[in-house]
Tab-separated table of C-alpha atoms in Angstrom:
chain	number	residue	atom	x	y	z
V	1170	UNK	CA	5.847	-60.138	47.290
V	1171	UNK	CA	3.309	-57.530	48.152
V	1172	UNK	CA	1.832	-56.828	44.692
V	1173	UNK	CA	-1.050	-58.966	45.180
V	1174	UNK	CA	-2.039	-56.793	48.168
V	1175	UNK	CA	-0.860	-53.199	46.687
V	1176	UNK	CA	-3.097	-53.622	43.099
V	1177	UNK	CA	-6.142	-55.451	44.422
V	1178	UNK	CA	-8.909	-55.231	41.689
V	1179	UNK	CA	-11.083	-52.525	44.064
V	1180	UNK	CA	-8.020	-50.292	44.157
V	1181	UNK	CA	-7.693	-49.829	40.297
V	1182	UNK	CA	-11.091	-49.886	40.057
V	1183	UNK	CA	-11.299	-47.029	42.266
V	1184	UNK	CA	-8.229	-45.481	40.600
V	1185	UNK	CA	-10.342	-45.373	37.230
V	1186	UNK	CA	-13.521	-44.045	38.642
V	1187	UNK	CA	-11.258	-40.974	40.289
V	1188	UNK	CA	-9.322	-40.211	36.783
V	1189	UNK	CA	-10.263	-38.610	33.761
V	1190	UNK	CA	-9.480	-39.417	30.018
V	1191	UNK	CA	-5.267	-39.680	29.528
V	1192	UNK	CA	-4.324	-40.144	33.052
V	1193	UNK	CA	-1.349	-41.548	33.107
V	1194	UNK	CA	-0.122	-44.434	35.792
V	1195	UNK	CA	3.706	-45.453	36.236
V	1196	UNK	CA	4.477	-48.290	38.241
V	1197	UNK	CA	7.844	-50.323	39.125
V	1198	UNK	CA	6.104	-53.052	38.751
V	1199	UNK	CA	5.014	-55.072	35.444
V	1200	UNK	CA	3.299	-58.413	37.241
V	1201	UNK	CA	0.820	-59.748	34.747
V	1202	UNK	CA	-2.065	-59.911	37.091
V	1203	UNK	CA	-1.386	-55.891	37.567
V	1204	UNK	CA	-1.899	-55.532	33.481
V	1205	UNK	CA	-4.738	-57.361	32.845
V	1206	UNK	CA	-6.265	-55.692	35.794
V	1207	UNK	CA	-5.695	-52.100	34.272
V	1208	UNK	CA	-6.671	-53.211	31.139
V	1209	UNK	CA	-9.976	-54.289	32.642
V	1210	UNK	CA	-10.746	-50.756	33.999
V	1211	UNK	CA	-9.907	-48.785	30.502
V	1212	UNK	CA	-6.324	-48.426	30.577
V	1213	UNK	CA	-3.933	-48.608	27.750
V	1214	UNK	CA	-1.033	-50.577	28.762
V	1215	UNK	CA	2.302	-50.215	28.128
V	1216	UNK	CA	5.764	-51.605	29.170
V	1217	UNK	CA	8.821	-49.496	29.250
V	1218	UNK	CA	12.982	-49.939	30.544
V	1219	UNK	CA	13.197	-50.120	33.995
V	1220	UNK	CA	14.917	-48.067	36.468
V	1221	UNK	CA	17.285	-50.374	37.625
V	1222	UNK	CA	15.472	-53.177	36.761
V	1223	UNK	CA	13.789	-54.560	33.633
V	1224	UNK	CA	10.736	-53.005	32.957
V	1225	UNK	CA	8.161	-51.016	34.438
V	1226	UNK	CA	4.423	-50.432	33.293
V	1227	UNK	CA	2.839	-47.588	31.881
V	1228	UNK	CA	-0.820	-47.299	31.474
V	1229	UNK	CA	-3.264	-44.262	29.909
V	1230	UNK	CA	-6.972	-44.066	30.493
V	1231	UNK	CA	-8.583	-44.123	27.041
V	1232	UNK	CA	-11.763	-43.939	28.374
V	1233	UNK	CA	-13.697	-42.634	31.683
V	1234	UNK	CA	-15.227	-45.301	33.440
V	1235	UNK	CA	-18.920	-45.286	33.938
V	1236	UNK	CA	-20.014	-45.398	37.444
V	1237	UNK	CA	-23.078	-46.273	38.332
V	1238	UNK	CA	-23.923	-44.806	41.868
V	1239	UNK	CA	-26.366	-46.585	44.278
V	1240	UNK	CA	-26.232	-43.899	46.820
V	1241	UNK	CA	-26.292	-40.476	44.124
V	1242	UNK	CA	-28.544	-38.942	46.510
V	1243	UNK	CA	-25.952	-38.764	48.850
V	1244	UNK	CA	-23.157	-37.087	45.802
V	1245	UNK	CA	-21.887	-33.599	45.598
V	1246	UNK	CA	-22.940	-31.261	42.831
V	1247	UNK	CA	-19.996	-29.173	42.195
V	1248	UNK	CA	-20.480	-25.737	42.753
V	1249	UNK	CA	-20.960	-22.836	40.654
V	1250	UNK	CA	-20.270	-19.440	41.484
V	1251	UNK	CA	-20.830	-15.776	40.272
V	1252	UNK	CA	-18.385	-14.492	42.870
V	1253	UNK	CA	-16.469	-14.739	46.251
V	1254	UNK	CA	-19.125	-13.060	48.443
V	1255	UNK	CA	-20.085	-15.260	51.655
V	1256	UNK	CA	-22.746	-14.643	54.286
V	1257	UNK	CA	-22.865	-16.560	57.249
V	1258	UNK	CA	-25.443	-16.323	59.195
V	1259	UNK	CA	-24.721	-16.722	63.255
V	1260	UNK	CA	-21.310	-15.722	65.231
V	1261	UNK	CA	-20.466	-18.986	67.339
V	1262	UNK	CA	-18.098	-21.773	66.727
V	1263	UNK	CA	-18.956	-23.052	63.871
V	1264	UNK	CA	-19.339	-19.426	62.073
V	1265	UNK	CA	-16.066	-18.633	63.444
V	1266	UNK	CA	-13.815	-21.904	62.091
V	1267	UNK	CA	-15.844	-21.714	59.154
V	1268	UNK	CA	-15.228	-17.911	58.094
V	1269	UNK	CA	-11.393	-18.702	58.977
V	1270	UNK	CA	-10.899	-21.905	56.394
V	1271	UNK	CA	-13.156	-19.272	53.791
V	1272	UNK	CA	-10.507	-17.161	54.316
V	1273	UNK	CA	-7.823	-19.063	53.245
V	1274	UNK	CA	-9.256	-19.717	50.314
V	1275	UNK	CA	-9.657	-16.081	49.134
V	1276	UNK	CA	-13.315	-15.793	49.873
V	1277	UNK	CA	-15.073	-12.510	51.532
V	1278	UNK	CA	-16.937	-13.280	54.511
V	1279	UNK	CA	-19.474	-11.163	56.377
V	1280	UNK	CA	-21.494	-12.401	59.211
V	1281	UNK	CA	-24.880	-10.970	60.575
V	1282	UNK	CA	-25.434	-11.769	64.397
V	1283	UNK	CA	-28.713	-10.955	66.041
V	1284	UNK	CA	-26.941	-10.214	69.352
V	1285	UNK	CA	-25.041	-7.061	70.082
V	1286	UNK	CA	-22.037	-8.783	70.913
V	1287	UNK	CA	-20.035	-12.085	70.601
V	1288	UNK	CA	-20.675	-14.257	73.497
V	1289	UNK	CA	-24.142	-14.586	73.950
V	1290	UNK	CA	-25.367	-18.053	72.345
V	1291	UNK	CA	-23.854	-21.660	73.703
V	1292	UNK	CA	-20.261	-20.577	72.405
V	1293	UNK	CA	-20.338	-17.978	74.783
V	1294	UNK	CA	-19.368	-19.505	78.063
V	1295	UNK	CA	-16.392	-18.617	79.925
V	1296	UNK	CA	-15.055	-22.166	80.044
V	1297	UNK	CA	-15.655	-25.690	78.500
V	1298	UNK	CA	-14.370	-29.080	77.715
V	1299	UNK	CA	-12.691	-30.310	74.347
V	1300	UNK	CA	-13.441	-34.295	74.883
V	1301	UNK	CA	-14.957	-36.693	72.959
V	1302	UNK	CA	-17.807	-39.198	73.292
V	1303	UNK	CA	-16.999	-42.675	73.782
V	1304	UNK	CA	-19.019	-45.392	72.900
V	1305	UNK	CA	-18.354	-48.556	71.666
V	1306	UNK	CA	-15.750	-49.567	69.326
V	1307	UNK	CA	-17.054	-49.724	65.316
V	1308	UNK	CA	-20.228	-47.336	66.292
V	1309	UNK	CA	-20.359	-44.487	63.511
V	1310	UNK	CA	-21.050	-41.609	65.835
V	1311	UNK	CA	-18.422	-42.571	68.435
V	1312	UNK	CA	-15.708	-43.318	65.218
V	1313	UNK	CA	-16.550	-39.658	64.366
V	1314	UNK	CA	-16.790	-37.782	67.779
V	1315	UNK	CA	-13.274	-39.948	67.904
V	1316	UNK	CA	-11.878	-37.830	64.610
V	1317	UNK	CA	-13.632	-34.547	64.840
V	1318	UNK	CA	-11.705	-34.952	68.418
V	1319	UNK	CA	-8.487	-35.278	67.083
V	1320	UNK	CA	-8.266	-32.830	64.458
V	1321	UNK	CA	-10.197	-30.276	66.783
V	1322	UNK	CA	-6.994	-30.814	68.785
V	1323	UNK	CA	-4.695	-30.141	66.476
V	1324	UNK	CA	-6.272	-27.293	64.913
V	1325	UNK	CA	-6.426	-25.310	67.953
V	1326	UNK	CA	-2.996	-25.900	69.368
V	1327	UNK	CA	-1.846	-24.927	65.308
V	1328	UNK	CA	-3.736	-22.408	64.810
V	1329	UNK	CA	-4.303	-20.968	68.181
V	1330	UNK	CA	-1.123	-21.919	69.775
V	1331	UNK	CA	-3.579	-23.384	72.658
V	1332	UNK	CA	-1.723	-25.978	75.064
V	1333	UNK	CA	-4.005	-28.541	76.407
V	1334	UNK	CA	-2.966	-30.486	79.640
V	1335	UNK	CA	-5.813	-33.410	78.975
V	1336	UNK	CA	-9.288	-33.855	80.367
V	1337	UNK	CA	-10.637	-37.210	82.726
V	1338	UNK	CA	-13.765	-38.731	81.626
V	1339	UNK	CA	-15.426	-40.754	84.218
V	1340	UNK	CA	-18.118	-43.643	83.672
V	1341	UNK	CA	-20.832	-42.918	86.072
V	1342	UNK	CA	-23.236	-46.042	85.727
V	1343	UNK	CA	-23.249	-49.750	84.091
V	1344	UNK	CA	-23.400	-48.542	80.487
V	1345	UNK	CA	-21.006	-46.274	80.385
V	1346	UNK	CA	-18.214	-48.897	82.027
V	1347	UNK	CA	-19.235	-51.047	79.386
V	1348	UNK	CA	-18.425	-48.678	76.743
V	1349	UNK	CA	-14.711	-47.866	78.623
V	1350	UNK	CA	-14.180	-51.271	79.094
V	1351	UNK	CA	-14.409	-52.268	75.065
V	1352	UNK	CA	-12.314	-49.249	74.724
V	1353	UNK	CA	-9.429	-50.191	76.722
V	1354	UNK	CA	-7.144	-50.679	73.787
V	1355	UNK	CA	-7.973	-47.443	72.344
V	1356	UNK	CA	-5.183	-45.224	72.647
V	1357	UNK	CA	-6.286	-42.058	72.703
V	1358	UNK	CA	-8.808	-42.656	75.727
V	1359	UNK	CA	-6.000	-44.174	78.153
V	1360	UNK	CA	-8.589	-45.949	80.237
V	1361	UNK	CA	-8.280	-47.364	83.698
V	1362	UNK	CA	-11.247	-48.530	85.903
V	1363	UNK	CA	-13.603	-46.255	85.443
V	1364	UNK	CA	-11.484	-43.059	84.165
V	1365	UNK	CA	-10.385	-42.268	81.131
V	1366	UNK	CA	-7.850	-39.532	80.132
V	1367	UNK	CA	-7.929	-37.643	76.980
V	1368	UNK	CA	-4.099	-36.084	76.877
V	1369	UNK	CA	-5.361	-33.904	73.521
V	1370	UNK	CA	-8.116	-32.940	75.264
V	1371	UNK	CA	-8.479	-30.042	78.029
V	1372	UNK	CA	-9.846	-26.650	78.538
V	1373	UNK	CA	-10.906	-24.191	76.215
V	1374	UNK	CA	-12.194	-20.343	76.692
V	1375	UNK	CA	-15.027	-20.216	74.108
V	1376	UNK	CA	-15.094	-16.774	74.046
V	1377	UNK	CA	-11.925	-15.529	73.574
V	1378	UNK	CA	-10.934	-19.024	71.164
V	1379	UNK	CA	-14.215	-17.597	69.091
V	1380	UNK	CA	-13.192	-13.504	69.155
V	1381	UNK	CA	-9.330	-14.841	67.893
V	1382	UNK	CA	-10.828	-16.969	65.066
V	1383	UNK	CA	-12.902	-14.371	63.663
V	1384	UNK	CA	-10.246	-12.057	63.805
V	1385	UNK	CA	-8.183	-14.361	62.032
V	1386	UNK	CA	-10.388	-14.663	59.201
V	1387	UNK	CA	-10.541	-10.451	59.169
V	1388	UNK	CA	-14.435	-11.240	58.468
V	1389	UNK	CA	-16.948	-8.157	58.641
V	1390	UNK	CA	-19.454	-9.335	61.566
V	1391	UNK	CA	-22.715	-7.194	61.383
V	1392	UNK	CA	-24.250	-7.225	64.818
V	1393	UNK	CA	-27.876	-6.384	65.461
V	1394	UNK	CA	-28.632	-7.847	62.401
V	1395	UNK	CA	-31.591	-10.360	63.147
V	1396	UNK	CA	-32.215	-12.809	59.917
V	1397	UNK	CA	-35.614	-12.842	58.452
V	1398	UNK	CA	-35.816	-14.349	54.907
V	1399	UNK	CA	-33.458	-14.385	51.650
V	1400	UNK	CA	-34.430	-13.816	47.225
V	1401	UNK	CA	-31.580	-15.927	45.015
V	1402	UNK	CA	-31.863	-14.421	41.538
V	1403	UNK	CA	-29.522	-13.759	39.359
V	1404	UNK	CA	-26.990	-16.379	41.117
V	1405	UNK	CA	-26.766	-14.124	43.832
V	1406	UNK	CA	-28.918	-14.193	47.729
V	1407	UNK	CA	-30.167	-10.839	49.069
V	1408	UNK	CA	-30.741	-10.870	52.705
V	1409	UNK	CA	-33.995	-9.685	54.715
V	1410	UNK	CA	-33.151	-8.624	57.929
V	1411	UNK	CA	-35.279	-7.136	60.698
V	1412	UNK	CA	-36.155	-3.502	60.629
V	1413	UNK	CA	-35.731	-3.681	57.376
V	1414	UNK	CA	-32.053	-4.158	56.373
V	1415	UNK	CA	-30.671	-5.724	53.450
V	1416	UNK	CA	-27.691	-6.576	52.070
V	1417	UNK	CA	-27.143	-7.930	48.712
V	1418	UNK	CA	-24.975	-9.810	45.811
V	1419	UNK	CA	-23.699	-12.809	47.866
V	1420	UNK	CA	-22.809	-16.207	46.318
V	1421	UNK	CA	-23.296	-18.513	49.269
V	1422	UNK	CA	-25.068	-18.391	52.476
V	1423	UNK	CA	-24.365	-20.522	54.984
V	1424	UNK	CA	-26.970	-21.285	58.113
V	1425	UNK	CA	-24.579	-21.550	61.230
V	1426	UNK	CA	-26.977	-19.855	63.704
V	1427	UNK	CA	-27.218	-23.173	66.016
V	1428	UNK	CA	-30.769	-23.971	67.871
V	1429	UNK	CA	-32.573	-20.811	65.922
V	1430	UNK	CA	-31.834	-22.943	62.769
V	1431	UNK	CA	-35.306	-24.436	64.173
V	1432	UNK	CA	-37.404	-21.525	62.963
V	1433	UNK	CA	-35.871	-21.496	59.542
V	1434	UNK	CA	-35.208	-25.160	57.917
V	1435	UNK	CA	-38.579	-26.782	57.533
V	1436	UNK	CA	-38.313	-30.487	55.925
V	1437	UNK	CA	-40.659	-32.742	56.347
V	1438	UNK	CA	-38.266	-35.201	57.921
V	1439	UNK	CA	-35.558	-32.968	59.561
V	1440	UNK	CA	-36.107	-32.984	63.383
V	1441	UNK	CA	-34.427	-30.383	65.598
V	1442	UNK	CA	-34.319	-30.080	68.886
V	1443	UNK	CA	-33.407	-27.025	70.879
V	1444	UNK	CA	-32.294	-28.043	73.937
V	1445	UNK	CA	-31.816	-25.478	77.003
V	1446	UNK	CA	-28.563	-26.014	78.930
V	1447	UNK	CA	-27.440	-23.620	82.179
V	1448	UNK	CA	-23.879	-23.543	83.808
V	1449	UNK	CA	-23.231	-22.164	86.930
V	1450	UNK	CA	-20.175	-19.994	88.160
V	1451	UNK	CA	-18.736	-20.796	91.245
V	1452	UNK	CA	-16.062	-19.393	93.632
V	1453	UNK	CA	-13.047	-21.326	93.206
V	1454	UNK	CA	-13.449	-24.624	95.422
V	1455	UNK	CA	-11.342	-27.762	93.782
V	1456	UNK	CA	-7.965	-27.156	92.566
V	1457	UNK	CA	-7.420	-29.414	89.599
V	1458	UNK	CA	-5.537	-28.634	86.265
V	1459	UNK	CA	-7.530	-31.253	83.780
V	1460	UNK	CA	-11.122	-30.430	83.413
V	1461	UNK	CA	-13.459	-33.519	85.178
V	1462	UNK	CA	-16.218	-35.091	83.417
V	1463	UNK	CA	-18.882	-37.289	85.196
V	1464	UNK	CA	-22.676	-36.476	85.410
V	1465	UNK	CA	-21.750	-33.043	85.080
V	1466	UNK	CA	-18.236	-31.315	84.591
V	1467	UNK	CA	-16.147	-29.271	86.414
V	1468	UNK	CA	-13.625	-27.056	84.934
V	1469	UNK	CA	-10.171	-25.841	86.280
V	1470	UNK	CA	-10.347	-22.685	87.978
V	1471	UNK	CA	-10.181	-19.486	85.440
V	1472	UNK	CA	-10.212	-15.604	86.746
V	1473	UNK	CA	-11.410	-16.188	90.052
V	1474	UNK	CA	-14.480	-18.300	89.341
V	1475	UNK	CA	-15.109	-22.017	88.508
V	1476	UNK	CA	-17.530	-23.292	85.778
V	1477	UNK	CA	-19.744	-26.464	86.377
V	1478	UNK	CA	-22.421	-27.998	84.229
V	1479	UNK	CA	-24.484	-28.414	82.466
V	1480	UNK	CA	-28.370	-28.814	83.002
V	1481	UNK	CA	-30.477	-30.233	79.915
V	1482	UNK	CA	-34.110	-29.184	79.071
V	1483	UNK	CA	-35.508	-29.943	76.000
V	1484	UNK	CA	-39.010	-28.109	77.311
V	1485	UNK	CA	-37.739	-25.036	79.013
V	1486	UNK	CA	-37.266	-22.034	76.420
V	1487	UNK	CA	-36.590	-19.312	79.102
V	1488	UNK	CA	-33.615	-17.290	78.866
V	1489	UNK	CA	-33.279	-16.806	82.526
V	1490	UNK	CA	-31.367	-18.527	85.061
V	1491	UNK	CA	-32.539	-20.718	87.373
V	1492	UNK	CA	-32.111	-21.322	90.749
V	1493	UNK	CA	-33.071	-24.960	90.626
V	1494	UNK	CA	-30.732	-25.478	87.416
V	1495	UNK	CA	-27.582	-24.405	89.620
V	1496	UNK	CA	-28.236	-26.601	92.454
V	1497	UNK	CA	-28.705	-29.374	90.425
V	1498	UNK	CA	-25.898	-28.766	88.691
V	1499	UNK	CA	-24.053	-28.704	92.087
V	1500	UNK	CA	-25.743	-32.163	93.027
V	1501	UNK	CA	-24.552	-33.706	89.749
V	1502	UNK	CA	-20.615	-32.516	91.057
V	1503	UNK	CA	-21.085	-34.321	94.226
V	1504	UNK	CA	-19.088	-37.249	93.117
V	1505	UNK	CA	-16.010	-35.141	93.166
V	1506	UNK	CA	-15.981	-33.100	96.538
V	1507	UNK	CA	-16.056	-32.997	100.176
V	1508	UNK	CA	-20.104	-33.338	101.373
V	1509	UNK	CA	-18.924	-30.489	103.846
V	1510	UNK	CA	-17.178	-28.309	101.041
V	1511	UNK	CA	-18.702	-24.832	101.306
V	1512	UNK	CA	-19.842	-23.406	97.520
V	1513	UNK	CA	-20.444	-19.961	96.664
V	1514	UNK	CA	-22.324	-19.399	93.770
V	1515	UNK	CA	-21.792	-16.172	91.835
V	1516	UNK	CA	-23.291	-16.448	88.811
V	1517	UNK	CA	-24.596	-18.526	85.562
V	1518	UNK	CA	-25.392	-18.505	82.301
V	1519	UNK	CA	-28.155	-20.208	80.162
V	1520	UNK	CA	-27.199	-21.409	76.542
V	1521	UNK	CA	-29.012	-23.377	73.508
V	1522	UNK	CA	-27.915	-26.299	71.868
V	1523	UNK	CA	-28.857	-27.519	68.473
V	1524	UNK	CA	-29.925	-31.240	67.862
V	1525	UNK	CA	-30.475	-33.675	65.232
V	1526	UNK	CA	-32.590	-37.087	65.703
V	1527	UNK	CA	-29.845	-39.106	65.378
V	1528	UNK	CA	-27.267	-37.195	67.273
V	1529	UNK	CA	-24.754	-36.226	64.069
V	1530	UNK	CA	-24.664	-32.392	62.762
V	1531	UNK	CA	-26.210	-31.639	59.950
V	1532	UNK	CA	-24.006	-30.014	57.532
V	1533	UNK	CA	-23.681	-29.941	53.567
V	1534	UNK	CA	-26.081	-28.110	50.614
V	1535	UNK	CA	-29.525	-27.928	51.182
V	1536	UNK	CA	-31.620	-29.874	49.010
V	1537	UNK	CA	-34.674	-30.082	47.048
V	1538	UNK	CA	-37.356	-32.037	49.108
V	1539	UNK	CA	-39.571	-32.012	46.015
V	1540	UNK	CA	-36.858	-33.690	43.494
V	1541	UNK	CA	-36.060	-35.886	46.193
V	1542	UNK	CA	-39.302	-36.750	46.904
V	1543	UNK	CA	-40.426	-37.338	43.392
V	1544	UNK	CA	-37.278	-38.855	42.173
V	1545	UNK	CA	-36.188	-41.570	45.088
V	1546	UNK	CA	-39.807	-42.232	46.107
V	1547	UNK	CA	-39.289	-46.047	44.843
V	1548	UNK	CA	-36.028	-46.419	46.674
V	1549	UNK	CA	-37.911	-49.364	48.931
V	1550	UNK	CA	-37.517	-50.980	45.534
V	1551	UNK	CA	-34.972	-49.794	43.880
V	1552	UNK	CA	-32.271	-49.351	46.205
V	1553	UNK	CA	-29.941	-51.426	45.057
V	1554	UNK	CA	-29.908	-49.987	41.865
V	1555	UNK	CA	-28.232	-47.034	40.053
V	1556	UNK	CA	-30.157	-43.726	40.964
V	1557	UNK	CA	-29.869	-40.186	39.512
V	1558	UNK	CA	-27.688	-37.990	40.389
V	1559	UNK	CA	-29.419	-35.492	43.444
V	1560	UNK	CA	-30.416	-31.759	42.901
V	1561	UNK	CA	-29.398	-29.608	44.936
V	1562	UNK	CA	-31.283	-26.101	46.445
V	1563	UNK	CA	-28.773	-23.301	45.060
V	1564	UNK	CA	-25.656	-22.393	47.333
V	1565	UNK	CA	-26.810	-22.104	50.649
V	1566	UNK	CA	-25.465	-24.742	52.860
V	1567	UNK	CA	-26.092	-26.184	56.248
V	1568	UNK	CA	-23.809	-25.797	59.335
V	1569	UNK	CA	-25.660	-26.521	62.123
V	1570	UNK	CA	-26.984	-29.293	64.959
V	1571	UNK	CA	-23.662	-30.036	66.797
V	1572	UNK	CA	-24.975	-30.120	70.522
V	1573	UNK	CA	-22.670	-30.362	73.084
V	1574	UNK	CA	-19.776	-31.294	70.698
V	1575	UNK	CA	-19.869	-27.923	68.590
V	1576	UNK	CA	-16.211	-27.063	69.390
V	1577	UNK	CA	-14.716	-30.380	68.520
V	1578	UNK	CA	-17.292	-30.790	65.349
V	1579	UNK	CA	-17.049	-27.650	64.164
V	1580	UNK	CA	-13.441	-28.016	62.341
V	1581	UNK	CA	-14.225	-30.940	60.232
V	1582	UNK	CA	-18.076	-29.388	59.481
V	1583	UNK	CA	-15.824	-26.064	58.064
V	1584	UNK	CA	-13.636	-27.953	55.561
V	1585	UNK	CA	-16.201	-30.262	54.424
V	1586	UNK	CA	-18.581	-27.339	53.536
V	1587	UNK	CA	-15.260	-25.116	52.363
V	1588	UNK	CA	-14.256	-28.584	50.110
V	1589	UNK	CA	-17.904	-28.440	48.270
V	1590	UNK	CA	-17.991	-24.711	48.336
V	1591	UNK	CA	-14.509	-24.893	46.912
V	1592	UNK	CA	-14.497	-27.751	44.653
V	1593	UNK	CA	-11.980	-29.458	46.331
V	1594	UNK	CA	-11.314	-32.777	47.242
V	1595	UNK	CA	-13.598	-33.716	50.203
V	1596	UNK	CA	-11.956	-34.615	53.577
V	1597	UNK	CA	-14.443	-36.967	55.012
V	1598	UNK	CA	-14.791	-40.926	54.330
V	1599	UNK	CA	-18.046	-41.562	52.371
V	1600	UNK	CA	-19.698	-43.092	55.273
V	1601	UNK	CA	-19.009	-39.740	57.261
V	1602	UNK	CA	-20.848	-37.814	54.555
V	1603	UNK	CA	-23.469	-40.157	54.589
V	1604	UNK	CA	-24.443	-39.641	58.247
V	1605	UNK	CA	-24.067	-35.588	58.145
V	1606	UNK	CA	-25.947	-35.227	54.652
V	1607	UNK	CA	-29.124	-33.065	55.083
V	1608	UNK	CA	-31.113	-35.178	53.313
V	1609	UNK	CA	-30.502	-38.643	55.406
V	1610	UNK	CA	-33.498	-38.157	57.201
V	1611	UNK	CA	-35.556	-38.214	54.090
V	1612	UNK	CA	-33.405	-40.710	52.541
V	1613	UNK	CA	-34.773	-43.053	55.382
V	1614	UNK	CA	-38.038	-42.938	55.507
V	1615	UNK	CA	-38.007	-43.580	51.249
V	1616	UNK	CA	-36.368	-46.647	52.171
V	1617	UNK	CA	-38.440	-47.530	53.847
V	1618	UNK	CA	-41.366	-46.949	52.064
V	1619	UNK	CA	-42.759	-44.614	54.217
């Protein structure tokens, strides 16, 4: 008898919280325990002729249950708004999923890229690496590198009809063995020694995988268009742009413009780092049809040149390449060829990635720091009590601070942000939302006291 483990009290409880007033439950089974528990959480009860058998239960909600919620700082605020008008501002990865789930849901999307061209931020290299991070088993950010991952995966060979051969990720020192070693049961890592294969994993083109989603989503991108400053009145935002453009009457905007989201989200407790990474182009030198991931990568050989990388600088702001960049990039490949293997390099590219302090993106509605700040400030005290329910800062939500992950990340970030933009269901276990709310930094530090 599995009742006892289908109708355990959290599960109706949870069933109330999640219903409104008259929802009606049917169930083939009429156990006792199964009543009184339904009763407990506010339903009326009722016992009816069985499909072949008895009797089966039905049971009405007379009333909504009252929840009281520890963590309402962390809660959605449903949306409200005056039309279907999106801006997003920035044109990589993130933009681009992100203006093609919009689309399926009816909105209008334009997007306003300082550059004169797709292609010229950190989505813009010729090849890179879908993979994930692996850490150890039960760690939050590995758990979620893990599922952005897999549905990255499947949204691109959907969606994009991409086929992915796999990639090899290699532990290069003591602590990442330890992490493959606790992971040897995981399936999707296929570990052995001190490799592990990633079969939905593999190359990707960033540029052309970004030009095809944008296309997809028929979204107007506004090049040249370098983002200053917004007004919301009126439940709409009107856009400042440089040399004085503007555009007008949108009901969300949406910051997706990756390590220049630095110069234009300033709480007190949001850290971002903008971290400098060059790859260099090679002539083709090691023929090899999964992309290889040690110290540095190296991926399979595309139009006559071969892309290895990356460096990481979380000082250097220049936008040129470096000559010292590409040879250690070629000293961090060593692992994998010949000492006597002749490489030509032809060319490189410097990109910017955007950080958080704790390594998740930061995605969801911006806040109110001053609400926040005035309304949790006891939270070292009263934490473990029921708190009021957050206010958020009108529609403009946060896409941004995926680092080197951006292309797995980016899927789940767009259907989070298109579920609260949307009203919809949201796709993401609470703890998820927890650790890629804008306001967990903040959060924190109350907690503490601080």
């Amino acid at each position: 008898n599995k009742n006892s483990q289908m109708f355990d009290g959290n599960l109706i409880f949870e069933v109330a919280r999640l219903s409104k007033k008259n929802t009606q439950i049917c169930t083939f089974s009429s156990a006792s325990f199964l009543q009184k528990k339904l009763k407990k959480y506010g339903f009326r009860v009722e016992k009816t002729k069985g499909f072949r058998k008895r009797e089966m239960i039905k049971a009405y909600l007379e009333n909504e249950l009252e929840f009281k919620d520890k963590e309402a700082y962390f809660s959605r605020t449903f949306s409200s708004l005056k039309n279907k008008k999106v801006a997003i501002i920035g044109a990589g990865i993130s933009s681009a999923v992100l203006a093609y789930e919009l689309s399926l849901r009816g909105f209008k999307i334009d997007v306003f890229e300082k550059h004169l061209e797709l292609g010229k931020g950190a989505s813009g290299n010729e090849s890179g690496i879908l993979s994930s991070l692996i850490l150890k088993p039960k760690v939050n950010l590995g758990e979620f590198s893990e599922l952005s991952f897999i549905e990255a995966s499947r949204f691109y060979r959907q969606i994009l009809d991409l086929k992915f051969k796999g990639v090899v990720e290699f532990a290069h020192n003591d602590l990442m063995q330890e992490r493959f070693d606790t992971q040897r049961e995981n399936v999707l890592f296929k570990i052995s020694k001190n490799q592990a294969f990633l079969e939905e994993g593999g190359v990707i083109f960033p540029k052309n995988l970004v030009k095809n989603l944008f296309e997809k989503s028929k979204a107007c991108i506004y090049f040249n268009h370098e983002f200053q400053a917004y007004k919301f009145e009126n439940e709409c935002f009107t856009l400042k742009f440089k040399n004085d453009i503007v555009k007008s009457d949108y009901a969300v905007l949406i910051y997706a413009m990756g390590a220049d989201t630095k110069d234009f989200v300033f709480y007190d407790e949001m850290k971002l780092s903008k971290v400098r990474g060059q790859v260099t182009h090679l002539k083709p030198f090691l023929n090899t049809p999964f992309p290889l991931s040690s110290k540095a990568y190296i991926c399979p050989v595309k139009d006559d040149l071969q892309v290895i990388g990356a460096s990481y600088d979380r000082l250097d702001t220049s936008l040129e390449s470096k000559e010292e960049d590409d040879k250690q990039n070629i000293e961090n490949i060593a692992e994998f060829i010949d000492k006597n293997t002749k490489l030509e390099i032809i060319g490189s590219k410097v990109g910017f990635r955007s950080y958080s302090s704790d390594r998740f993106m930061i995605v969801g509605n911006a806040y109110d720091e001053v609400f926040y700040k005035e309304e949790y400030k006891a939270l070292l005290w009263t934490k473990n009590k029921e708190q009021k329910l957050a206010k958020m800062s009108c529609n403009l939500y946060f896409n941004f601070a995926h680092g080197s992950r951006g292309f797995s990340t980016s899927v789940l970030a767009a259907r989070y942000l298109c579920a609260l933009i949307n009203n919809e269901p949201l796709c993401l276990e609470k703890k998820y939302i927890h650790a890629i709310h804008p306001a967990r930094f903040l959060i924190r530090k109350l907690k503490k006291g601080l």
